[in-house]
Coordinates of C-alpha atoms in Angstrom, one line a residue:
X9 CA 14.1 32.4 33.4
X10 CA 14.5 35.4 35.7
X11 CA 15.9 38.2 34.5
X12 CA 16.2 40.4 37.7
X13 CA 18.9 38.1 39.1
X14 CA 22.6 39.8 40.0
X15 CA 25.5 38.0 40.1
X16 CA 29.2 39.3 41.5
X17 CA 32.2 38.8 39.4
X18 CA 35.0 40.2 40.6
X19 CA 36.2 43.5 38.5
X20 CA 33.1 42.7 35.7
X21 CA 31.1 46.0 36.1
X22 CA 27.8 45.6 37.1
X23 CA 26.2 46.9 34.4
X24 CA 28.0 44.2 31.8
X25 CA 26.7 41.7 34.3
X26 CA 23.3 42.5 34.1
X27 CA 23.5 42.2 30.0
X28 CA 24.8 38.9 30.1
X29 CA 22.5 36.1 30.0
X30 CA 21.9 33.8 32.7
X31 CA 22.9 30.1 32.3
X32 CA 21.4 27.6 34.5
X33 CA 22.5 24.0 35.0
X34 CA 19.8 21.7 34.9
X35 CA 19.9 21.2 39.0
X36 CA 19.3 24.9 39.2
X37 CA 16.4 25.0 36.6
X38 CA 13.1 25.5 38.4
X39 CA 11.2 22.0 38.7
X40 CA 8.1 22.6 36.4
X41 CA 10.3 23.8 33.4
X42 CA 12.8 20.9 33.7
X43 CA 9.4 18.5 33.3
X44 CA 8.5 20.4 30.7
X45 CA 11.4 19.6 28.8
X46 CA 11.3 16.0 29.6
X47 CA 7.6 15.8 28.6
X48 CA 8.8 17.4 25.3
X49 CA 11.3 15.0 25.0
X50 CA 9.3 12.3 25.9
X51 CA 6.2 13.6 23.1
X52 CA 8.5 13.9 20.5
X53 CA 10.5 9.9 20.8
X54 CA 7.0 8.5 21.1
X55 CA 6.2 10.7 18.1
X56 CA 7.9 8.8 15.5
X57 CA 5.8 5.7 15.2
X58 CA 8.1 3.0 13.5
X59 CA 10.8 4.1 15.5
X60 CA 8.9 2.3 18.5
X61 CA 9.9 -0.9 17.1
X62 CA 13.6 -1.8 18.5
X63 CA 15.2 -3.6 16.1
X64 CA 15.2 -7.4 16.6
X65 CA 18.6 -9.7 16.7
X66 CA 17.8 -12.2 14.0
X67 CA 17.7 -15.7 15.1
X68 CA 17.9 -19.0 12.9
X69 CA 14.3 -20.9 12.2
X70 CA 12.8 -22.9 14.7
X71 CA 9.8 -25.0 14.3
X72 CA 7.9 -25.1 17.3
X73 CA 6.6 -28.9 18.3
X74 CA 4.6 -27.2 21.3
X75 CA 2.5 -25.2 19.5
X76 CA -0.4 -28.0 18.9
X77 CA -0.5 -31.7 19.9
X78 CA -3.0 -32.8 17.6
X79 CA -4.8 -35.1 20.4
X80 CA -6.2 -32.1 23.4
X81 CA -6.3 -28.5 24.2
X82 CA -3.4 -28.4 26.1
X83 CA -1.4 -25.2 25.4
X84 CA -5.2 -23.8 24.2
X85 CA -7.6 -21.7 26.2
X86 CA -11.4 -21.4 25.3
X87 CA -14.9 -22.6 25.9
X88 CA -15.2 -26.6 26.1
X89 CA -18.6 -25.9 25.6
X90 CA -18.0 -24.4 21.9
X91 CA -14.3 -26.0 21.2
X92 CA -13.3 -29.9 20.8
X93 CA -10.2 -31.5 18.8
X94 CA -11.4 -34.0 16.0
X95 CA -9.8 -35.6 13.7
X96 CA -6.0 -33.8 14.2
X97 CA -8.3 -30.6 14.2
X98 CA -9.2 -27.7 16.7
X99 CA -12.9 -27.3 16.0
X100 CA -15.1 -24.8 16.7
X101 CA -19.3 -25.2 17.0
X102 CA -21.5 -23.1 17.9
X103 CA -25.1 -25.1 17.8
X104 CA -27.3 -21.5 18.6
X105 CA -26.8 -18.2 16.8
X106 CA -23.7 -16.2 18.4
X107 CA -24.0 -12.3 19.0
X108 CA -20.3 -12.5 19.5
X109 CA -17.5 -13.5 17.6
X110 CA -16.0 -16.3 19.3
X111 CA -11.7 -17.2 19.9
X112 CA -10.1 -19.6 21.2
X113 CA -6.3 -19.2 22.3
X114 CA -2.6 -20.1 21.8
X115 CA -0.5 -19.8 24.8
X116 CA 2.6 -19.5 23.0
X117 CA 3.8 -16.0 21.6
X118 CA 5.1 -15.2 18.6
X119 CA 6.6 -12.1 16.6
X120 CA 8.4 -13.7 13.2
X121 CA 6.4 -16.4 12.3
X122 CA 5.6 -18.7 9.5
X123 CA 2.1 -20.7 10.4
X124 CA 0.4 -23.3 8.0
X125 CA -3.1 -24.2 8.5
X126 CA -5.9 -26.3 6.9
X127 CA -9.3 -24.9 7.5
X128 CA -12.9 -25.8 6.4
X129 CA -15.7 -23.8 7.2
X130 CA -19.3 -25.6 7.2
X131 CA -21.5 -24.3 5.7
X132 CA -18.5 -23.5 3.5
X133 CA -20.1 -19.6 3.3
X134 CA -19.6 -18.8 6.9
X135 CA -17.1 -16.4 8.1
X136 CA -14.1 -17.3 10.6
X137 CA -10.5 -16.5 10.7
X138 CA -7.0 -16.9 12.0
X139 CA -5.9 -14.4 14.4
X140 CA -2.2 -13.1 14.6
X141 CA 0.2 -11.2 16.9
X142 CA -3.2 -10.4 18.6
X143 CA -3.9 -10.0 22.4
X144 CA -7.5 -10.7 24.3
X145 CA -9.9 -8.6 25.0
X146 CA -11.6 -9.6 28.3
X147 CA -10.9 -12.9 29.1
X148 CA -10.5 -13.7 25.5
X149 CA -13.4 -16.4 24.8
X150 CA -15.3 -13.7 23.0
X151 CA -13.1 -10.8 22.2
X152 CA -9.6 -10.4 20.2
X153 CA -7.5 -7.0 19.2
X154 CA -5.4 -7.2 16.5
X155 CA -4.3 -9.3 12.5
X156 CA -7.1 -11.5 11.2
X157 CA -6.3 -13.3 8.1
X158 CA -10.2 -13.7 6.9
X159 CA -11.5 -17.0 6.0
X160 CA -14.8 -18.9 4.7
X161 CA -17.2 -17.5 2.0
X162 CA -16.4 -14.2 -0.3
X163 CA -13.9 -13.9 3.4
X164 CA -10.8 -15.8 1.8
X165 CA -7.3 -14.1 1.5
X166 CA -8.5 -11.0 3.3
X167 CA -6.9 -8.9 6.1
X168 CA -8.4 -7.5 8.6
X169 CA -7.8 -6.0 11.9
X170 CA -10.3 -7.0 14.3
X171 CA -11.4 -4.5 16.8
X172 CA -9.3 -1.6 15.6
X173 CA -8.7 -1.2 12.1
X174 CA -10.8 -3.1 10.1
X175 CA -10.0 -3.8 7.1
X176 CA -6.0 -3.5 5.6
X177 CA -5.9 -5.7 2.7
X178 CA -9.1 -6.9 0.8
X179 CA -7.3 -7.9 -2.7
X180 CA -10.2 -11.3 -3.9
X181 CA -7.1 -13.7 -4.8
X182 CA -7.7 -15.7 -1.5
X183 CA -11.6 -16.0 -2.8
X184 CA -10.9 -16.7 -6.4
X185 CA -8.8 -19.9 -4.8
X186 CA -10.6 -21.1 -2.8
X187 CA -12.9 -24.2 -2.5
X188 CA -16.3 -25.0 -1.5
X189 CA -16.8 -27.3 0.7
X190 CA -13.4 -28.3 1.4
X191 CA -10.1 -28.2 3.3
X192 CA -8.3 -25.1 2.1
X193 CA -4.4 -24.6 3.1
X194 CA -3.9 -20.9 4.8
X195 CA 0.0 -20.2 5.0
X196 CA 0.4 -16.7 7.2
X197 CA 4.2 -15.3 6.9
X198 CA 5.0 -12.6 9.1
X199 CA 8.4 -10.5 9.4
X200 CA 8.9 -7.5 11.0
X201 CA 6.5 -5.0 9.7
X202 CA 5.7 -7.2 6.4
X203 CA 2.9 -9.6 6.1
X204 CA 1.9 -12.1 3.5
X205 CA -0.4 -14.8 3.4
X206 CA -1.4 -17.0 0.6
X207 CA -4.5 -19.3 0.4
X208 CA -4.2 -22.7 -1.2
X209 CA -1.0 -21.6 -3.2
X210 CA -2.3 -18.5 -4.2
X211 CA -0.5 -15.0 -3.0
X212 CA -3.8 -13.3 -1.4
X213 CA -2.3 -10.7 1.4
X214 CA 0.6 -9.0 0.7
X215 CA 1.2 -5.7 3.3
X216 CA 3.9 -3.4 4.5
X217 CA 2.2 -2.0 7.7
X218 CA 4.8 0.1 10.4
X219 CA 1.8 1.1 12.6
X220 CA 1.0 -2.5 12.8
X221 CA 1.3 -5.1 15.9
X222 CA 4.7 -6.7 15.9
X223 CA 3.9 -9.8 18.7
X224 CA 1.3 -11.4 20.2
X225 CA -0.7 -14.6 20.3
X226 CA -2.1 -16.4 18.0
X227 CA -6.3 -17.2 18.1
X228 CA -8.8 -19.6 15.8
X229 CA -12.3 -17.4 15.2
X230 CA -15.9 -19.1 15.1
X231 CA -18.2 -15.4 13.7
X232 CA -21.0 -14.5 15.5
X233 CA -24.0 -15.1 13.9
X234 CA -25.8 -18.5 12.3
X235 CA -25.2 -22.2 13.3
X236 CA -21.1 -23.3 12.0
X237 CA -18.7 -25.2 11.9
X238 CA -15.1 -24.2 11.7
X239 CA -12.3 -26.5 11.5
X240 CA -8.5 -25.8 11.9
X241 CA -6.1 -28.6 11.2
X242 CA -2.4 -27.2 12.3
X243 CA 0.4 -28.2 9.8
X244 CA 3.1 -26.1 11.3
X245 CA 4.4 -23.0 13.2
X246 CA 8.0 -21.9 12.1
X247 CA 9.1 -18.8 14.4
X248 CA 11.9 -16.6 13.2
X249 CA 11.1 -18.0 9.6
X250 CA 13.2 -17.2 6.0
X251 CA 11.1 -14.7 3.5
X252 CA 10.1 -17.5 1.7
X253 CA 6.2 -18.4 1.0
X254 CA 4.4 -21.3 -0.9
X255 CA 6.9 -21.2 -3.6
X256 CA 7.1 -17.5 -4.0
X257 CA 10.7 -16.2 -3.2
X258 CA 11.9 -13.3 -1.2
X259 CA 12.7 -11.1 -4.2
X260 CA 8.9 -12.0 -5.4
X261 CA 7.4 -11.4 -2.0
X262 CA 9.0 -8.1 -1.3
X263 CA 8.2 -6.8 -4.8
X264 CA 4.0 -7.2 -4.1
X265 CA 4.1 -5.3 -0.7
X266 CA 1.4 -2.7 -0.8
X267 CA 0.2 -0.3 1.8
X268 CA -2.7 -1.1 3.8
X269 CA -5.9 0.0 2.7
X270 CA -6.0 2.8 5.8
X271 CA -2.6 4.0 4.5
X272 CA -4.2 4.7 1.1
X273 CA -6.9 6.3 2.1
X274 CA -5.9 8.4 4.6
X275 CA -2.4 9.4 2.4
X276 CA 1.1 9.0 3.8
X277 CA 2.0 8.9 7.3
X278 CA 3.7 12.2 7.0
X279 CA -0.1 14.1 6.3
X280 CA -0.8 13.3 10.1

């Protein structure tokens, strides 16, 4: 502010005037301090992490018929050359060694979501996963930000967070359930910052995570590395889904929320 300005009030004396303090309106503030106080404004709103998250009006379940057809691709983007439908399944091969982890894509979004899926990985101790309120990197065929719920090998039940994260919940439930050489039933529940996932029955991921992604799209992994096979036989996609899993109830499901292993180890929110 200036302090040298002069204003005249009628009988005030001048010397009371110059004592009093100046009070601008916003239109009369000078342009670089009114941006300052919007860009304070601005740093402090987008400060409060969860808070970027609007709440959501709650809408009854829908199962979504669209999602997979169960003959083609259609509604799916990737490679032809690595991704096929057999058998009621989206399969993924990749005959030469991968240096890239490879996707390929739902078209439809999702936020709230309950998604049930059979998978079989050959040879059963390759890695792959499901990917979840995740967007592309690139074009997508070989690059994905965001959820992966692990599968295949010492992989099952795990959580990570492909190409940011890493890893958020790596409990060995999922493992300890699964089997060899076999279809094994992936059921991924996700509701507002909460995210549970349970492998062949079995409660495996179980996470409370504000920082984390609340929409996206949904992707089916093939891991870079040796010769696979990965199979993904779609059972279901609920959006807007009850807190209800495999069996466990909402009361359960709520109760086994943990933090995500970041969270731990870097403490509380609040020490950042």
């Amino acid at each position: 502010m200036n302090g040298n300005r002069c204003f005249k009030a009628g009988l005030l004396a001048p010397c009371l005037l110059a004592m009093a303090p100046a009070v601008l309106s916003a239109q009369d503030r000078p342009t670089s301090e009114t941006a300052n106080e919007q860009a304070l404004m601005a740093t402090e709103k987008s400060s409060k992490g969860p808070a970027e998250h609007a709440p959501r009006k709650k809408l009854p379940p829908r199962e979504d018929k669209k999602f997979f057809n169960g003959v083609d691709l259609t509604g799916w983007e990737g490679s032809e050359k690595y991704w096929k439908v057999e058998d009621g399944a989206i399969v993924g091969n990749n005959k030469e060694k991968l240096t890239k982890n490879l996707f390929i894509w739902s078209s439809v979004p999702v936020e709230d979501f309950h998604l049930v899926v059979d998978v079989k990985i050959e040879p059963w101790n390759r890695n792959a996963g499901i990917q979840f309120r995740s967007s592309k990197i690139g074009d997508g065929q070989f690059g994905a930000r965001g959820y992966q719920a692990d599968a295949g090998g010492g992989f099952w039940g795990r959580l990570f967070h492909e190409h940011g994260r890493n890893h958020l919940d790596n409990e060995n439930y999922g493992y300890a359930a699964s089997r060899r050489d076999d279809w094994n039933r992936y059921e991924i529940l996700a509701v507002d910052d909460c995210i549970w996932a349970t492998v062949n029955g079995v409660l495996s991921i179980s996470v409370k995570d504000p920082k984390g992604e609340r929409s996206g799209h949904i992707a089916f992994q093939v891991h870079a590395g040796k010769e696979q096979t990965a199979r993904y036989k779609v059972m279901k996609l609920i959006h807007n889904p009850k807190v209800q899993l495999a069996g466990y109830t909402e009361k359960q499901l709520r109760a086994a929320l943990r933090k995500p292993i970041d969270q731990v180890v870097r403490g509380n929110d609040d020490d950042h």
